CSV table of C-alpha atoms and ligand atoms in Angstrom, one decimal:
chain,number,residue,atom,x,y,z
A,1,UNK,CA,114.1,98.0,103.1
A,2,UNK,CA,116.9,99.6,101.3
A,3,UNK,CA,115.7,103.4,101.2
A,4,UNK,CA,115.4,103.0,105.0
A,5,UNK,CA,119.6,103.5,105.2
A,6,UNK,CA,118.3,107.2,104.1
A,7,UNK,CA,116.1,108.0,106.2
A,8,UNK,CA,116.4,110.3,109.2
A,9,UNK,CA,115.8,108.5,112.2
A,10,UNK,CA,115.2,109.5,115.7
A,11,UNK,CA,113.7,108.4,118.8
A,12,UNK,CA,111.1,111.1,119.5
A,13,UNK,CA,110.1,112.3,123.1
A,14,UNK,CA,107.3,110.8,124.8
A,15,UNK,CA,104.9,113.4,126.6
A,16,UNK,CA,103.1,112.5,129.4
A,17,UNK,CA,99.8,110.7,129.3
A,18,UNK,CA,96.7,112.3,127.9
A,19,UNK,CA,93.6,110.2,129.4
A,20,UNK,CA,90.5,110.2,127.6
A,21,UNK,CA,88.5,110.8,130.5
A,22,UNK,CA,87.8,113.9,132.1
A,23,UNK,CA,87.1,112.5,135.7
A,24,UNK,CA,90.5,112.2,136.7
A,25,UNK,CA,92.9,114.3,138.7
A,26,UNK,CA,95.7,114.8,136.2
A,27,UNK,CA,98.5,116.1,137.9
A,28,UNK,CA,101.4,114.4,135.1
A,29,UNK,CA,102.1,117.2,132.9
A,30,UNK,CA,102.3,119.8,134.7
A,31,UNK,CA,99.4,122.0,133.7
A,32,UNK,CA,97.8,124.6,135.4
A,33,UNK,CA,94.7,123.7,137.7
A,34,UNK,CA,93.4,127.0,136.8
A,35,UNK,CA,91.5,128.4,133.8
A,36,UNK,CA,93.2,130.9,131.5
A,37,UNK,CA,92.5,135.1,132.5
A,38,UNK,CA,88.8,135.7,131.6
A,39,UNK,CA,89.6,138.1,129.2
A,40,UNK,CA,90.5,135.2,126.7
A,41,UNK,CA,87.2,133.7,126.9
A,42,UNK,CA,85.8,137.2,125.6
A,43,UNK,CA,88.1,137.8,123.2
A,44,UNK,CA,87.4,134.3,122.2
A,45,UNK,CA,83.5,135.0,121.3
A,46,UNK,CA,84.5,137.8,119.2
A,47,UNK,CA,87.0,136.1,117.1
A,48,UNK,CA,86.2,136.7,113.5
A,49,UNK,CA,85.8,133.4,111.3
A,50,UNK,CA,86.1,135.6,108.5
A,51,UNK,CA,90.0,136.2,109.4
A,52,UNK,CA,91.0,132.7,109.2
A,53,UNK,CA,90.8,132.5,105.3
A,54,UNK,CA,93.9,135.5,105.4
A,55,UNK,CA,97.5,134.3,106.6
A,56,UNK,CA,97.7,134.6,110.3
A,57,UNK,CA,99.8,138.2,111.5
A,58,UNK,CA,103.9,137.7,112.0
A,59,UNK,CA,104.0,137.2,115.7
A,60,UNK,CA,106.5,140.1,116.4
A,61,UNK,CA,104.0,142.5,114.9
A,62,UNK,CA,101.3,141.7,117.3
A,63,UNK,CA,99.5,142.4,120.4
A,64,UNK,CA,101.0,139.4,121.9
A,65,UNK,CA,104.4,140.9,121.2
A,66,UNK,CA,103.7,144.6,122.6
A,67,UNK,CA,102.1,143.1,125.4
A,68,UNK,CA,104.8,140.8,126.4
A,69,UNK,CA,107.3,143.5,125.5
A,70,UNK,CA,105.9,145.8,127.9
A,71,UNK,CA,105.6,143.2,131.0
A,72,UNK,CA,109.3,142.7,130.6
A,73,UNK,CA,110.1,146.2,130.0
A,74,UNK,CA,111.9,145.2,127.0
A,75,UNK,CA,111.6,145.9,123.5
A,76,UNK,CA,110.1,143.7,120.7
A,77,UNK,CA,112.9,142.9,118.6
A,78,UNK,CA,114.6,141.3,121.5
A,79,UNK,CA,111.0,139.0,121.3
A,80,UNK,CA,110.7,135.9,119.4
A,81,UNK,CA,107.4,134.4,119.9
A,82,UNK,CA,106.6,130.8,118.4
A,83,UNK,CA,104.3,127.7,118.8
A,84,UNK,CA,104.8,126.9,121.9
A,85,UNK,CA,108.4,126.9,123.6
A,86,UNK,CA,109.1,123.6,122.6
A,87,UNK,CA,108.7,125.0,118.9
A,88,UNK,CA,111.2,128.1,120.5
A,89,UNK,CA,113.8,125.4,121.9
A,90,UNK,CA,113.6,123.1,118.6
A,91,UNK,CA,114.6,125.9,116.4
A,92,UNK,CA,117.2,127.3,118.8
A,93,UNK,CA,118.7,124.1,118.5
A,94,UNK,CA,118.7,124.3,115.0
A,95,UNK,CA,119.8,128.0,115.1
A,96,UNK,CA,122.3,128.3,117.2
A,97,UNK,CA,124.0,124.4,118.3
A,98,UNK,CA,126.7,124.6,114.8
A,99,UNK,CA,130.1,124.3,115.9
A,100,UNK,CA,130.5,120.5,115.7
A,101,UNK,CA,131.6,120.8,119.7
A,102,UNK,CA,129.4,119.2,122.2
A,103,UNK,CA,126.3,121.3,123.6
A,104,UNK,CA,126.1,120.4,127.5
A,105,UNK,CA,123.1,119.8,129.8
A,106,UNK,CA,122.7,117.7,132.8
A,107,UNK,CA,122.0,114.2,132.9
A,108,UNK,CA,118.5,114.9,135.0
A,109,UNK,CA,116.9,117.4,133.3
A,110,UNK,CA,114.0,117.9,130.5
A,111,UNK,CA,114.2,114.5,127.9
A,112,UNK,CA,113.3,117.1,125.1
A,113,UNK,CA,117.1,118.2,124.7
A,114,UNK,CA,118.5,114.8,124.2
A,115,UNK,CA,115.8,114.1,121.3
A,116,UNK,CA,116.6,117.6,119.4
A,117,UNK,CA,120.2,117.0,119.6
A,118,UNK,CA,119.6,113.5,117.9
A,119,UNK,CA,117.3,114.9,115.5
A,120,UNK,CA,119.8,117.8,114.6
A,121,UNK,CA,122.9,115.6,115.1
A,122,UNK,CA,123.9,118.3,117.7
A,123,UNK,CA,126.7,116.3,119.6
A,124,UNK,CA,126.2,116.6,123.4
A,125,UNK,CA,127.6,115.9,126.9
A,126,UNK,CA,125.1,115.2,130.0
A,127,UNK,CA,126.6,116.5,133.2
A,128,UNK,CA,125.9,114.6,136.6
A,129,UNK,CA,123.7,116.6,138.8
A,130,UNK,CA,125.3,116.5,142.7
A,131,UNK,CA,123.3,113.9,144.7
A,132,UNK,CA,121.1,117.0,146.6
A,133,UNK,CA,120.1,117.2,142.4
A,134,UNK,CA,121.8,120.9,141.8
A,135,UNK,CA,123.3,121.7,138.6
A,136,UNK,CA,127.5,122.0,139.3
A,137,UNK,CA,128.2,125.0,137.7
A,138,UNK,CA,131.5,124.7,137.4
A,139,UNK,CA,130.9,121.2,135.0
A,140,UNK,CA,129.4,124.8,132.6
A,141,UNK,CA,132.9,126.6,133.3
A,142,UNK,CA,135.6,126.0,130.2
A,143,UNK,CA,138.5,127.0,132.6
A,144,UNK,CA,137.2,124.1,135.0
A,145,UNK,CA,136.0,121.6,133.2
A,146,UNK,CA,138.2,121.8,130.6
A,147,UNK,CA,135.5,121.1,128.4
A,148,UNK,CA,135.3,123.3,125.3
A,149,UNK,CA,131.8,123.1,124.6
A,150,UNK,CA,129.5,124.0,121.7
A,151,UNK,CA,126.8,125.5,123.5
A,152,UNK,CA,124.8,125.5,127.3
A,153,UNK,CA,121.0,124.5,128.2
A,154,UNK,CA,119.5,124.1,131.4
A,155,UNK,CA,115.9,124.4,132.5
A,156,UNK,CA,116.1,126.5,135.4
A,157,UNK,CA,114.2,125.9,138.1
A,158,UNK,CA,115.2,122.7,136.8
A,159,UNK,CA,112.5,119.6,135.4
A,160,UNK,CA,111.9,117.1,137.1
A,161,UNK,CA,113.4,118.2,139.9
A,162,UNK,CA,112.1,122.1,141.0
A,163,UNK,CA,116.0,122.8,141.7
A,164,UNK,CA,116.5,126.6,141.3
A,165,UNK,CA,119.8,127.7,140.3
A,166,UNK,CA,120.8,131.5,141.8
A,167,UNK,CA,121.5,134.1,139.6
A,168,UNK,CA,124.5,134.8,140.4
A,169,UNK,CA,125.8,131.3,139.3
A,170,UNK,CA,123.6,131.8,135.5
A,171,UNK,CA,125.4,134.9,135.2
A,172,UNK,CA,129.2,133.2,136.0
A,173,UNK,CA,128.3,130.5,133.4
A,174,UNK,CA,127.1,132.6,130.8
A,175,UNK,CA,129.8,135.1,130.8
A,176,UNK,CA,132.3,132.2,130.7
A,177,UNK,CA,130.7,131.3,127.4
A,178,UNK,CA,130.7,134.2,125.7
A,179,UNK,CA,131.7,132.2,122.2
A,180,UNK,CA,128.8,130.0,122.6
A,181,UNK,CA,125.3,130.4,122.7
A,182,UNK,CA,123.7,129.8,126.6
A,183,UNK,CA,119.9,129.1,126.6
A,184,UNK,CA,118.0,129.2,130.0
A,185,UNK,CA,114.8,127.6,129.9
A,186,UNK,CA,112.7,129.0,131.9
A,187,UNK,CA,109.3,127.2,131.5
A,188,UNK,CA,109.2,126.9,135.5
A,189,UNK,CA,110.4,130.3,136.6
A,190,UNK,CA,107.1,132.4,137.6
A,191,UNK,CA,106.5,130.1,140.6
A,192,UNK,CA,108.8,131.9,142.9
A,193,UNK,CA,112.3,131.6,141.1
A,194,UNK,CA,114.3,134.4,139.6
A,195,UNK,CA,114.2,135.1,135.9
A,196,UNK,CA,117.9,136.1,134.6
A,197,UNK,CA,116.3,138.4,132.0
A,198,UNK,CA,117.9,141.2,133.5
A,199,UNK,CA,121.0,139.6,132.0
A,200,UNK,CA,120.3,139.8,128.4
A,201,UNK,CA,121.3,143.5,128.7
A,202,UNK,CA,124.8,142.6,129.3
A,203,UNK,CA,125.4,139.6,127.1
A,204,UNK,CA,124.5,138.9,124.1
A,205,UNK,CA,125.3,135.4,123.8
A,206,UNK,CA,122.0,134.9,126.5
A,207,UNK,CA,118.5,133.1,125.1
A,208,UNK,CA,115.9,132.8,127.8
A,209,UNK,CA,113.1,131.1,127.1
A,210,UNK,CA,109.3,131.4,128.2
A,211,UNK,CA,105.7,129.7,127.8
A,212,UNK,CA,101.9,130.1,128.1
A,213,UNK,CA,101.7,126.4,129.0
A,214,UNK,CA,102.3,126.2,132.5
A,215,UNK,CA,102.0,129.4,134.7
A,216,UNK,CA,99.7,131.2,132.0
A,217,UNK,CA,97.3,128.2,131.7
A,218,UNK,CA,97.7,127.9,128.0
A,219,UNK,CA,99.3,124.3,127.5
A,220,UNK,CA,96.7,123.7,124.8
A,221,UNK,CA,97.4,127.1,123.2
A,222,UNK,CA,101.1,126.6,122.3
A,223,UNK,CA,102.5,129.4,122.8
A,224,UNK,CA,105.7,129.9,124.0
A,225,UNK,CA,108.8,133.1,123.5
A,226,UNK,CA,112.9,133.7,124.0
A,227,UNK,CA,114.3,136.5,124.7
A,228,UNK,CA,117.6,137.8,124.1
A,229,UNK,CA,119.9,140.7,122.1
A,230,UNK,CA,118.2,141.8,118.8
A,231,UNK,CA,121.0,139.8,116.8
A,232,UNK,CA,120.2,136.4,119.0
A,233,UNK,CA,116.2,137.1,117.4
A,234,UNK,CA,117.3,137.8,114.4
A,235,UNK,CA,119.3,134.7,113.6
A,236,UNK,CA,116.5,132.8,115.1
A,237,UNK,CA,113.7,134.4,113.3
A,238,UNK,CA,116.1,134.2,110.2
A,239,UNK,CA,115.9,130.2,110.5
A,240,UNK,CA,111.9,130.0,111.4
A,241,UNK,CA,111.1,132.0,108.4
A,242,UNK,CA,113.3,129.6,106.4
A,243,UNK,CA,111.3,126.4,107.8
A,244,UNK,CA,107.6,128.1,108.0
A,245,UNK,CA,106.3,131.6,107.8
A,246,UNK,CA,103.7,130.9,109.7
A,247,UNK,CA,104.0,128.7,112.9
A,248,UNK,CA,101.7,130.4,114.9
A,249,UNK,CA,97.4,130.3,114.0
A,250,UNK,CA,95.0,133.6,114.4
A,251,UNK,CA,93.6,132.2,117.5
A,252,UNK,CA,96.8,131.9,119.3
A,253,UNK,CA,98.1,134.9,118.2
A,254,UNK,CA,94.7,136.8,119.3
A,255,UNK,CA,93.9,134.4,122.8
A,256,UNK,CA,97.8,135.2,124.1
A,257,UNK,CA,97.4,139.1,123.8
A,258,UNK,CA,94.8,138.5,125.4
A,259,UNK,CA,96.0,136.4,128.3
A,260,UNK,CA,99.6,139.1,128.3
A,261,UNK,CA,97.4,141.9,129.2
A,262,UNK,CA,96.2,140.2,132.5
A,263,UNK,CA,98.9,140.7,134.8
A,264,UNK,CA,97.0,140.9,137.8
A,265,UNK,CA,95.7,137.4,137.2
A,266,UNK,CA,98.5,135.8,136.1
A,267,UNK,CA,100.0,136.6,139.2
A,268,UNK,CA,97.3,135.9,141.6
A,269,UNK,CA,97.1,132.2,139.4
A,270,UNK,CA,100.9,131.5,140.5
A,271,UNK,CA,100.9,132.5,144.0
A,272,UNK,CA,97.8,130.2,144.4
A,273,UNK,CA,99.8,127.7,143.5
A,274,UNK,CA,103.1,128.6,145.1
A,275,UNK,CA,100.9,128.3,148.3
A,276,UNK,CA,99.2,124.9,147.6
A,277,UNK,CA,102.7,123.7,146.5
A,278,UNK,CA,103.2,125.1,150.4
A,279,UNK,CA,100.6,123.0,151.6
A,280,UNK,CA,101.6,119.7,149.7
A,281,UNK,CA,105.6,120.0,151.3
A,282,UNK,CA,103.7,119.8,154.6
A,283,UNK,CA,101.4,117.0,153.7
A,284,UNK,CA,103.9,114.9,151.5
A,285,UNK,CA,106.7,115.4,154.4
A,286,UNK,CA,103.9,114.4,157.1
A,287,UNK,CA,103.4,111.0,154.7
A,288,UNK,CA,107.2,109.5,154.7
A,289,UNK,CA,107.9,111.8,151.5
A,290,UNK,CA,111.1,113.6,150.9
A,291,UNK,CA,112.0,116.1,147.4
A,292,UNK,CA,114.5,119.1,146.9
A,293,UNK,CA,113.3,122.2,147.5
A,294,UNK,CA,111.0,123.1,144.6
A,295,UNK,CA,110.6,126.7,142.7
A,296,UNK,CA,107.9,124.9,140.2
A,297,UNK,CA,104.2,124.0,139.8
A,298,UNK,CA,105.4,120.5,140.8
A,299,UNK,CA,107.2,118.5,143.7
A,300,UNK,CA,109.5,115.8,142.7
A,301,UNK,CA,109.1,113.6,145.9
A,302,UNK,CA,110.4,109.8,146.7
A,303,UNK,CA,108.6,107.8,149.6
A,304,UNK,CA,111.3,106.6,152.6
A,305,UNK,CA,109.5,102.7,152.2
A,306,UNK,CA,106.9,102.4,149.5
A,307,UNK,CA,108.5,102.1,145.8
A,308,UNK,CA,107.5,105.2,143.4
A,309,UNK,CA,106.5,103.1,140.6
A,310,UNK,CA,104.2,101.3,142.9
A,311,UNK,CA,102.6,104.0,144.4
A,312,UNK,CA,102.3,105.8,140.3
A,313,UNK,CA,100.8,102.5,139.6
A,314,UNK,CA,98.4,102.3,142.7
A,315,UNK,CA,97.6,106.0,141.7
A,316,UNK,CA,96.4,105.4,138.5
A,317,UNK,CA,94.1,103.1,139.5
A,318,UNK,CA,92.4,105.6,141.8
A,319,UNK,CA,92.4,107.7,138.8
A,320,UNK,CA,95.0,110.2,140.0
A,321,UNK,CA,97.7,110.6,137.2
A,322,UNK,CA,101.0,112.1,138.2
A,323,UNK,CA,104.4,111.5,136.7
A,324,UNK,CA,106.8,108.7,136.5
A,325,UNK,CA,110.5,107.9,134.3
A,326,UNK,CA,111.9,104.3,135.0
A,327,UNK,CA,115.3,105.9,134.6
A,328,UNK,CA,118.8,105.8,136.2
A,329,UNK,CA,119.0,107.9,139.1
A,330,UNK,CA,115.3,109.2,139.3
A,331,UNK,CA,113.5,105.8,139.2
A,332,UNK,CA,112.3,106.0,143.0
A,333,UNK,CA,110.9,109.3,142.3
A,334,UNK,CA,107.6,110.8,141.3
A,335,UNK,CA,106.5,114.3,139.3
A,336,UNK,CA,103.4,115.4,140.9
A,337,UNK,CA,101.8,118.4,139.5
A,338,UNK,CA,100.6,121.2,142.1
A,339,UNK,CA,96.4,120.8,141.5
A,340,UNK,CA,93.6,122.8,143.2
A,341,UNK,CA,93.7,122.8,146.6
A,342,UNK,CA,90.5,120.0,146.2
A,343,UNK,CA,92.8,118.3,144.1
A,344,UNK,CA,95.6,117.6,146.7
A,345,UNK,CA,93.4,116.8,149.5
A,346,UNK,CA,92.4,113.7,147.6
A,347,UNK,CA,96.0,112.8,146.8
A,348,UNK,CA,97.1,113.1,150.1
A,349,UNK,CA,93.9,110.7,150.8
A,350,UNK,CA,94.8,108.2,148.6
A,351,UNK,CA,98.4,109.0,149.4
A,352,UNK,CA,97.6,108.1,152.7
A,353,UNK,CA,96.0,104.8,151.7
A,354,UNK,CA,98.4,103.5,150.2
A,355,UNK,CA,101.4,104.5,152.0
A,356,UNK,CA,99.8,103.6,155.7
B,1,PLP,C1,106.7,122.2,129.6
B,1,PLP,C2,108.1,122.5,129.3
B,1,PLP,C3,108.5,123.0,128.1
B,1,PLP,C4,107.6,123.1,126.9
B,1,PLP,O1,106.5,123.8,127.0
B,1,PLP,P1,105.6,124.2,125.8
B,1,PLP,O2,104.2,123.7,126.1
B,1,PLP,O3,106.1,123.6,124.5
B,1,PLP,O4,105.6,125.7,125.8
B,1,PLP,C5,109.8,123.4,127.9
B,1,PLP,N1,110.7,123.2,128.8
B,1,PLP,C6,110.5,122.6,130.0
B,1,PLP,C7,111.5,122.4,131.0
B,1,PLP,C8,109.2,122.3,130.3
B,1,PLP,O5,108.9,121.6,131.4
């Protein structure tokens, strides 16, 4: 067809797998095993239906906002608070990856940067990880790679691979770039890594980014934030309220103040899992497993005889889902998702199983 020469074409990200059951241990994307803070399911009952025929409130203005603001000890126009973070990342893309120069992120790392890139026709270079999976930092470093670059995003603790980078490394690669925007996504980061908020006091080129999905057991929520200097949120909110007014519904806005004021939850929520993901280094190393080190709700763990696309496969049909890319590098590997303790004791079972 002719008009297709005109059309923008991409090859969009595929998420994991969303079975239609409900009996199955689903440890593939990442969620959390737990329910959200019980204070959203009462401010659920008393959502109004009558609201939803006004235009939802502008995010910054909201509860959600203060709330947030006040956990980080920050103030709200250094907030920007969107549709989940992959909404957040998209538009930072869009926002802030113009110079024509090639935005860099490693080669192992979330498959969502490569596809907004594309989509933006953001040029970009993917830089190896070393072979124990850390990020070289000095690959981010103009003056040593001699790579003048457009821009800098890594998820950090890493994705797939739970690799936590120290601060002290963020803060060498983000003042190196002080002509480029550096975005640290840190969707992983409340399982026992260190945030590099602190840092967005002292540059202003820094966007660290946030979500409800994972350690606020929101996924199906989308909500997700960045924070940065007030002119960082500004040119970002500048570009959202050019594409939609209103990304985020009533509900959302309402259900994440809710789930922001809960502190004390959210934090007993992530040390749960920070010591099941304990648990699961013991059991995984006892079964002929091996991983890095991981800072996330997941392990990302290769078996010393049995293939990992066998043992995914063998998995699924024990109706445990856990995570799988048949890609360069990473294609004897396998994501799995910290579950419930319960959750993990059948793994290891079937892990057992099949691996004995
Ligand atoms: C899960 C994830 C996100 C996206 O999360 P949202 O559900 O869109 O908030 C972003 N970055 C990384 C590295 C993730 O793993």
């Amino acid at each position: 067809m002719k008009w297709e020469e005109n059309v923008r074409r991409v090859v969009p990200y595929t998420a994991g797998e969303q079975p239609g059951r409900k009996d199955v241990i689903k440890l593939n994307t990442n969620e959390s095993p737990y329910p959200p803070a019980p204070g959203v399911a009462r401010r659920m009952r008393e959502l109004e239906t009558e609201r939803m025929r006004l235009y939802p409130a502008f995010p910054e203005q909201t509860g959600l906002a203060a709330s947030l603001a006040a956990y980080y000890g920050i103030s709200t126009d250094r907030i920007f608070i969107g549709n989940g973070s992959d909404d957040v990342l998209s538009l930072a893309f869009l926002t802030f990856f113009q110079s024509g120069r090639p935005i860099l992120f490693p080669d192992i790392t979330y498959s969502f940067y490569p596809v907004w890139a594309d989509l933006y026709r953001v040029p970009y270079r993917c830089m190896p990880l070393c072979n124990d999976f850390s990020i070289r930092k000095e690959d981010y470093i103009p003056a040593e790679s001699g790579i003048h670059n457009g821009g800098v995003i890594f998820p950090n603790p890493n994705a797939p691979t739970g690799v936590l980078m120290p601060l002290d490394a963020i803060e060498d690669i983000v003042a190196a770039n002080s002509g480029v925007v550096v975005i640290v996504d840190e969707a992983y980061v409340d399982f026992g890594g260190t945030s590099c908020l602190p840092l967005i006091d002292k540059y202003d080129n820094l966007l660290v980014v946030q979500t409800f999905s994972k350690s606020r057991s929101m996924a199906g929520m989308r909500i997700g934030y960045a924070m940065g200097s007030p002119m960082l949120i500004k040119y970002l909110n500048d570009v959202k309220y050019s594409v939609n007014s209103y990304t985020m519904n009533y509900t959302a806005l309402e259900l994440g103040a809710a789930a922001a004021a809960d502190t004390g939850y959210f934090k007993e929520c992530c040390s749960r899992i920070v010591r099941t993901r304990e648990c699961a280094e013991k059991e995984l190393g006892r079964l002929g497993f091996t991983f890095p080190k991981s800072y996330g709700n997941f392990i990302f763990a290769s078996h010393e005889r049995v293939p990992a696309k066998e043992i995914f496969e063998k998995l699924k049909e024990n109706d445990i889902y856990v995570r799988y890319w048949d890609k360069e590098r990473i294609d004897n590997y396998l994501r799995i998702t910290i579950g419930t303790d319960e959750q993990m004791e059948a793994l290891y079972h079937t892990l057992e199983k099949i691996t004995g």
